[in-house]
Amino acid sequence: GAGVSQSPSNKVTEKGKDVELRCDPISGHTALYWYRQSLGQGLEFLIYFQGNSAPDKSGLPSDRFSAERTGGSVSTLTIQRTQQEDSAVYLCASSLEWTPSYEQYFGPGTRLTVT
Amino acid sequence: GENVEQHPSTLSVQEGDSAVIKCTYSDSASNYFPWYKQELGKGPQLIIDIRSNVGEKKDQRIAVTLNKTAKHFSLHITETQPEDSAVYFCAASPDTGRRALTFGSGTRLQVQP
């Protein structure tokens, strides 16, 4: 079946602009996760959703970052007033249940470059 | 919160040799430890995981060991092949509180043919 998809695959934006990143999880997966991966670094957890609610937003780097999920499916990560330090690959993952011991399936990521 | 450290950052082996990657974690509440493989341009993919009630788990050429007392776990790949070349990440998580994975910084494995 279809895996996790993300769009766009690449995004180049000017400093100060807003961007929206989209994640389509695997159908039926109740949990959805966003991570950020800077060049040569590990994955930094940003936020997760159980259904449409996000119980813990403390991983978001600043108040310029926000995320929402609608219909228990698609999620968007929005970065307002982008800064150069926001440049990274943003990865989305979904899992059947909201427990880490359920395998997380990752999408290919969106590479964001802020110029 | 949890902190996961991973070593080495790069590892080069000859085809057919074994490769070992080690991770330590800080939160004694962590009880789930997956390993992910990430190929260039792709998202990470789970290759093996272990829970705290088990000391070792094997799947063909891949094995993971866990020492809860010392708070460290390791990935062992035997009979390495060129297609094993990738970046490998360890991670840890509790099943309570913030149920999100904390990842290590990754190991770039290069298998020389």
Coordinates of C-alpha atoms in Angstrom, one line a residue, chain A residues 1-108:
Chain A
G1 CA 0.0 0.0 0.0
A2 CA 0.9 3.7 -0.1
G3 CA 3.5 4.9 2.4
V4 CA 3.8 8.2 4.1
S5 CA 4.0 11.1 1.5
Q6 CA 5.2 14.6 2.0
S7 CA 5.0 17.7 -0.1
P8 CA 6.8 19.6 -1.4
S9 CA 9.9 17.5 -1.6
N10 CA 12.0 20.6 -1.8
K11 CA 11.2 24.2 -0.8
V12 CA 13.4 27.3 -1.2
T13 CA 12.1 30.4 0.4
E14 CA 13.4 33.8 1.3
K15 CA 14.0 34.8 4.9
G16 CA 10.9 36.2 6.5
K17 CA 8.4 34.3 4.4
D18 CA 5.9 31.8 5.7
V19 CA 6.0 28.1 4.5
E20 CA 3.6 25.2 4.8
L21 CA 4.8 21.6 4.8
R22 CA 2.3 18.8 4.2
C23 CA 2.2 15.2 5.4
D24 CA -0.1 12.5 4.2
P25 CA 0.2 9.5 6.7
I26 CA -0.6 5.9 6.0
S27 CA -4.4 5.4 6.0
G28 CA -5.7 4.2 9.4
H29 CA -2.6 5.4 11.4
T30 CA -3.8 7.3 14.4
A31 CA -0.4 8.8 15.4
L32 CA 1.6 11.3 13.4
Y33 CA 5.0 12.7 14.2
W34 CA 7.1 15.6 12.9
Y35 CA 10.9 15.6 13.2
R36 CA 13.6 18.0 11.9
Q37 CA 16.9 16.7 10.6
S38 CA 19.7 19.3 10.2
L39 CA 22.6 18.5 7.9
G40 CA 24.6 15.6 9.3
Q41 CA 22.6 15.5 12.5
G42 CA 20.1 13.2 14.2
L43 CA 16.4 13.6 14.2
E44 CA 15.0 16.3 16.5
F45 CA 11.4 15.6 17.7
L46 CA 9.0 18.5 17.1
I47 CA 5.5 17.4 17.8
Y48 CA 3.1 14.5 17.6
F49 CA -0.6 14.0 17.1
Q50 CA -2.9 11.5 18.6
G51 CA -5.8 11.7 16.2
N52 CA -6.3 15.4 15.7
S53 CA -4.9 16.6 19.0
A54 CA -1.3 17.4 19.9
P55 CA -0.8 16.6 23.6
D56 CA 2.8 17.9 23.7
K57 CA 4.0 20.9 21.7
S58 CA 7.1 21.5 23.8
G59 CA 9.4 20.2 21.1
L60 CA 8.5 23.1 18.7
P61 CA 11.7 25.3 18.5
S62 CA 9.8 28.6 18.8
D63 CA 6.3 30.2 18.5
R64 CA 7.0 30.6 14.8
F65 CA 6.3 26.9 14.4
S66 CA 2.8 25.5 14.5
A67 CA 1.1 22.3 13.3
E68 CA -2.3 21.0 12.8
R69 CA -4.0 17.8 11.8
T70 CA -7.5 17.5 10.3
G71 CA -9.8 14.5 9.9
G72 CA -7.3 12.3 11.7
S73 CA -5.3 12.3 8.5
V74 CA -3.4 15.1 6.7
S75 CA -1.1 17.3 8.8
T76 CA 0.5 20.6 8.0
L77 CA 3.6 22.1 9.7
T78 CA 3.7 25.9 9.3
I79 CA 6.8 28.0 9.9
Q80 CA 6.2 31.7 10.0
R81 CA 8.8 34.4 9.3
T82 CA 11.4 31.8 8.3
Q83 CA 15.0 32.2 9.4
Q84 CA 18.1 30.7 8.0
E85 CA 18.5 28.4 11.0
D86 CA 15.2 26.8 9.9
S87 CA 16.9 25.2 6.9
A88 CA 16.7 21.4 7.4
V89 CA 14.9 18.3 6.2
Y90 CA 11.5 18.0 7.9
L91 CA 10.4 14.4 8.3
C92 CA 6.9 13.1 9.0
A93 CA 6.2 9.7 10.4
S94 CA 3.0 7.8 11.2
S95 CA 2.2 4.8 13.3
L96 CA -0.8 2.6 14.0
E97 CA -1.1 3.6 17.6
W98 CA 0.2 6.5 19.8
T99 CA 2.9 4.4 21.5
P100 CA 6.6 4.5 20.5
S101 CA 6.8 0.7 20.5
Y102 CA 4.6 0.7 17.3
E103 CA 6.8 1.1 14.3
Q104 CA 7.0 4.6 12.9
Y105 CA 6.9 4.8 9.1
F106 CA 8.7 7.8 7.7
G107 CA 8.1 9.8 4.7
P108 CA 10.9 11.0 2.4

